Amino acid sequence: MRGREERRDGRAGGPSGARVDGGRVRLSAAELGAQPGRRATLVQFSSAFCQPCRATRRILAEVAGMVEGVAHVEIDAEERLDLVRALGIEKTPTVLVLDAAGRIVRRAAGMPRKVDVIAALGAAV
């Protein structure tokens, strides 16, 4: 997973009340709508009729189940347009890998391969 570590628009403020830490956006349970993982969080932006989103959901859930302390959080892009816009999400599925502090360390659009998700977790844990 090749990722953009900073916001695309270069603005200093964080999305929807998220904090900015050293130029990186930090997402908390409030923004995610779920409890993040102790070691890392796989955040998936999906939409209702997105076929690749279903396969992505299975891949991320499987990886989260394999690695202790990693959570998978799925966000409905249509319900969270504020966050989608603030983070520059342009298509679904988009996957963000957060470290334990909630900082975005990797990001990818499209359906990821399982091996790439596991490799991306290496940057977060």
PDB file of C-alpha atoms in Angstrom:
ATOM      1  CA  MET A   1       0.000   0.000   0.000  1.00  0.00           C
ATOM      2  CA  ARG A   2       1.568   3.199  -1.106  1.00  0.00           C
ATOM      3  CA  GLY A   3       0.385   6.037   1.002  1.00  0.00           C
ATOM      4  CA  ARG A   4       0.153   9.755   1.354  1.00  0.00           C
ATOM      5  CA  GLU A   5       1.047  10.587   4.907  1.00  0.00           C
ATOM      6  CA  GLU A   6      -0.186  14.172   4.948  1.00  0.00           C
ATOM      7  CA  ARG A   7      -3.425  15.782   3.918  1.00  0.00           C
ATOM      8  CA  ARG A   8      -3.686  16.420   0.217  1.00  0.00           C
ATOM      9  CA  ASP A   9      -4.841  20.008   0.587  1.00  0.00           C
ATOM     10  CA  GLY A  10      -1.952  20.974   2.872  1.00  0.00           C
ATOM     11  CA  ARG A  11      -4.216  22.768   5.356  1.00  0.00           C
ATOM     12  CA  ALA A  12      -3.103  22.907   8.961  1.00  0.00           C
ATOM     13  CA  GLY A  13      -6.436  21.970  10.554  1.00  0.00           C
ATOM     14  CA  GLY A  14      -7.581  18.411  11.095  1.00  0.00           C
ATOM     15  CA  PRO A  15     -10.796  16.893   9.743  1.00  0.00           C
ATOM     16  CA  SER A  16     -13.966  17.021  11.809  1.00  0.00           C
ATOM     17  CA  GLY A  17     -12.177  17.933  15.017  1.00  0.00           C
ATOM     18  CA  ALA A  18      -9.249  15.537  14.475  1.00  0.00           C
ATOM     19  CA  ARG A  19      -5.935  16.663  15.878  1.00  0.00           C
ATOM     20  CA  VAL A  20      -2.849  17.481  13.835  1.00  0.00           C
ATOM     21  CA  ASP A  21       0.392  16.091  15.269  1.00  0.00           C
ATOM     22  CA  GLY A  22       3.632  17.062  13.562  1.00  0.00           C
ATOM     23  CA  GLY A  23       1.849  17.616  10.245  1.00  0.00           C
ATOM     24  CA  ARG A  24      -0.042  14.315  10.447  1.00  0.00           C
ATOM     25  CA  VAL A  25      -3.754  14.016  11.056  1.00  0.00           C
ATOM     26  CA  ARG A  26      -4.740  11.956  14.104  1.00  0.00           C
ATOM     27  CA  LEU A  27      -8.132  10.246  14.178  1.00  0.00           C
ATOM     28  CA  SER A  28      -9.742   9.294  17.474  1.00  0.00           C
ATOM     29  CA  ALA A  29     -12.650   7.045  18.397  1.00  0.00           C
ATOM     30  CA  ALA A  30     -14.939  10.085  18.036  1.00  0.00           C
ATOM     31  CA  GLU A  31     -14.047  10.563  14.357  1.00  0.00           C
ATOM     32  CA  LEU A  32     -13.970   6.830  13.647  1.00  0.00           C
ATOM     33  CA  GLY A  33     -17.257   6.081  15.380  1.00  0.00           C
ATOM     34  CA  ALA A  34     -15.623   2.994  16.921  1.00  0.00           C
ATOM     35  CA  GLN A  35     -12.822   2.073  19.282  1.00  0.00           C
ATOM     36  CA  PRO A  36      -9.429   2.009  17.503  1.00  0.00           C
ATOM     37  CA  GLY A  37      -7.041  -0.901  17.872  1.00  0.00           C
ATOM     38  CA  ARG A  38      -4.457  -0.941  20.633  1.00  0.00           C
ATOM     39  CA  ARG A  39      -1.570  -1.327  18.123  1.00  0.00           C
ATOM     40  CA  ALA A  40      -3.097  -0.198  14.800  1.00  0.00           C
ATOM     41  CA  THR A  41      -6.396   0.407  13.027  1.00  0.00           C
ATOM     42  CA  LEU A  42      -7.437  -0.441   9.470  1.00  0.00           C
ATOM     43  CA  VAL A  43      -9.988   2.192   8.436  1.00  0.00           C
ATOM     44  CA  GLN A  44     -12.099   1.407   5.392  1.00  0.00           C
ATOM     45  CA  PHE A  45     -14.245   3.990   3.608  1.00  0.00           C
ATOM     46  CA  SER A  46     -17.044   2.186   1.759  1.00  0.00           C
ATOM     47  CA  SER A  47     -20.301   2.856  -0.042  1.00  0.00           C
ATOM     48  CA  ALA A  48     -23.474   0.779  -0.278  1.00  0.00           C
ATOM     49  CA  PHE A  49     -23.200  -0.429  -3.880  1.00  0.00           C
ATOM     50  CA  CYS A  50     -19.427  -0.826  -4.027  1.00  0.00           C
ATOM     51  CA  GLN A  51     -18.595  -4.425  -4.965  1.00  0.00           C
ATOM     52  CA  PRO A  52     -14.842  -4.112  -4.199  1.00  0.00           C
ATOM     53  CA  CYS A  53     -15.803  -2.781  -0.745  1.00  0.00           C
ATOM     54  CA  ARG A  54     -17.261  -6.171   0.195  1.00  0.00           C
ATOM     55  CA  ALA A  55     -14.069  -8.009  -0.725  1.00  0.00           C
ATOM     56  CA  THR A  56     -11.989  -5.343   1.027  1.00  0.00           C
ATOM     57  CA  ARG A  57     -14.106  -5.799   4.170  1.00  0.00           C
ATOM     58  CA  ARG A  58     -13.311  -9.535   4.187  1.00  0.00           C
ATOM     59  CA  ILE A  59      -9.581  -8.974   3.636  1.00  0.00           C
ATOM     60  CA  LEU A  60      -9.255  -6.320   6.358  1.00  0.00           C
ATOM     61  CA  ALA A  61     -11.339  -8.291   8.857  1.00  0.00           C
ATOM     62  CA  GLU A  62      -9.197 -11.349   8.229  1.00  0.00           C
ATOM     63  CA  VAL A  63      -5.941  -9.423   8.725  1.00  0.00           C
ATOM     64  CA  ALA A  64      -7.271  -7.698  11.859  1.00  0.00           C
ATOM     65  CA  GLY A  65      -8.188 -11.135  13.221  1.00  0.00           C
ATOM     66  CA  MET A  66      -4.668 -12.414  12.563  1.00  0.00           C
ATOM     67  CA  VAL A  67      -2.745  -9.591  14.237  1.00  0.00           C
ATOM     68  CA  GLU A  68      -3.310  -8.946  17.930  1.00  0.00           C
ATOM     69  CA  GLY A  69      -4.228  -5.373  18.821  1.00  0.00           C
ATOM     70  CA  VAL A  70      -5.359  -4.442  15.296  1.00  0.00           C
ATOM     71  CA  ALA A  71      -8.946  -3.300  14.674  1.00  0.00           C
ATOM     72  CA  HIS A  72     -10.912  -2.949  11.437  1.00  0.00           C
ATOM     73  CA  VAL A  73     -13.290   0.026  11.294  1.00  0.00           C
ATOM     74  CA  GLU A  74     -15.583   0.523   8.322  1.00  0.00           C
ATOM     75  CA  ILE A  75     -16.986   3.990   7.634  1.00  0.00           C
ATOM     76  CA  ASP A  76     -19.907   4.630   5.279  1.00  0.00           C
ATOM     77  CA  ALA A  77     -18.571   7.367   3.013  1.00  0.00           C
ATOM     78  CA  GLU A  78     -22.054   8.657   2.224  1.00  0.00           C
ATOM     79  CA  GLU A  79     -22.879   9.117   5.918  1.00  0.00           C
ATOM     80  CA  ARG A  80     -19.555  10.788   6.759  1.00  0.00           C
ATOM     81  CA  LEU A  81     -19.104  13.277   3.909  1.00  0.00           C
ATOM     82  CA  ASP A  82     -17.425  15.722   6.301  1.00  0.00           C
ATOM     83  CA  LEU A  83     -14.643  13.263   7.020  1.00  0.00           C
ATOM     84  CA  VAL A  84     -14.460  12.107   3.387  1.00  0.00           C
ATOM     85  CA  ARG A  85     -13.949  15.670   2.193  1.00  0.00           C
ATOM     86  CA  ALA A  86     -11.511  16.593   4.949  1.00  0.00           C
ATOM     87  CA  LEU A  87      -9.329  13.547   4.247  1.00  0.00           C
ATOM     88  CA  GLY A  88      -9.530  13.856   0.457  1.00  0.00           C
ATOM     89  CA  ILE A  89     -11.192  10.468  -0.045  1.00  0.00           C
ATOM     90  CA  GLU A  90     -12.035  10.309  -3.754  1.00  0.00           C
ATOM     91  CA  LYS A  91     -13.259   6.750  -4.251  1.00  0.00           C
ATOM     92  CA  THR A  92     -14.332   3.649  -2.412  1.00  0.00           C
ATOM     93  CA  PRO A  93     -12.881   1.551  -1.093  1.00  0.00           C
ATOM     94  CA  THR A  94     -10.143   3.672   0.424  1.00  0.00           C
ATOM     95  CA  VAL A  95      -8.111   2.187   3.270  1.00  0.00           C
ATOM     96  CA  LEU A  96      -6.181   4.150   5.889  1.00  0.00           C
ATOM     97  CA  VAL A  97      -3.712   2.471   8.225  1.00  0.00           C
ATOM     98  CA  LEU A  98      -3.493   4.234  11.580  1.00  0.00           C
ATOM     99  CA  ASP A  99      -0.792   3.703  14.178  1.00  0.00           C
ATOM    100  CA  ALA A 100      -1.557   3.324  17.899  1.00  0.00           C
ATOM    101  CA  ALA A 101      -1.788   7.112  18.290  1.00  0.00           C
ATOM    102  CA  GLY A 102      -4.337   7.386  15.475  1.00  0.00           C
ATOM    103  CA  ARG A 103      -1.930   8.930  12.947  1.00  0.00           C
ATOM    104  CA  ILE A 104      -2.395   8.000   9.295  1.00  0.00           C
ATOM    105  CA  VAL A 105       0.745   6.126   8.248  1.00  0.00           C
ATOM    106  CA  ARG A 106      -0.491   4.552   4.974  1.00  0.00           C
ATOM    107  CA  ARG A 107      -3.363   5.098   2.587  1.00  0.00           C
ATOM    108  CA  ALA A 108      -4.554   3.317  -0.549  1.00  0.00           C
ATOM    109  CA  ALA A 109      -7.548   3.530  -2.869  1.00  0.00           C
ATOM    110  CA  GLY A 110      -9.044   0.419  -4.438  1.00  0.00           C
ATOM    111  CA  MET A 111      -9.189  -3.154  -3.232  1.00  0.00           C
ATOM    112  CA  PRO A 112      -5.909  -4.085  -1.520  1.00  0.00           C
ATOM    113  CA  ARG A 113      -4.190  -7.441  -1.616  1.00  0.00           C
ATOM    114  CA  LYS A 114      -3.907  -9.198   1.730  1.00  0.00           C
ATOM    115  CA  VAL A 115      -0.103  -9.273   1.522  1.00  0.00           C
ATOM    116  CA  ASP A 116      -0.022  -5.497   0.974  1.00  0.00           C
ATOM    117  CA  VAL A 117      -2.239  -4.867   4.011  1.00  0.00           C
ATOM    118  CA  ILE A 118       0.050  -6.997   6.168  1.00  0.00           C
ATOM    119  CA  ALA A 119       3.098  -5.149   4.862  1.00  0.00           C
ATOM    120  CA  ALA A 120       1.449  -1.764   5.505  1.00  0.00           C
ATOM    121  CA  LEU A 121       0.770  -2.748   9.101  1.00  0.00           C
ATOM    122  CA  GLY A 122       4.541  -2.951   9.534  1.00  0.00           C
ATOM    123  CA  ALA A 123       4.655   0.855   9.308  1.00  0.00           C
ATOM    124  CA  ALA A 124       2.065   1.172  12.060  1.00  0.00           C
ATOM    125  CA  VAL A 125       3.104  -1.394  14.684  1.00  0.00           C
TER     126      VAL A 125
END
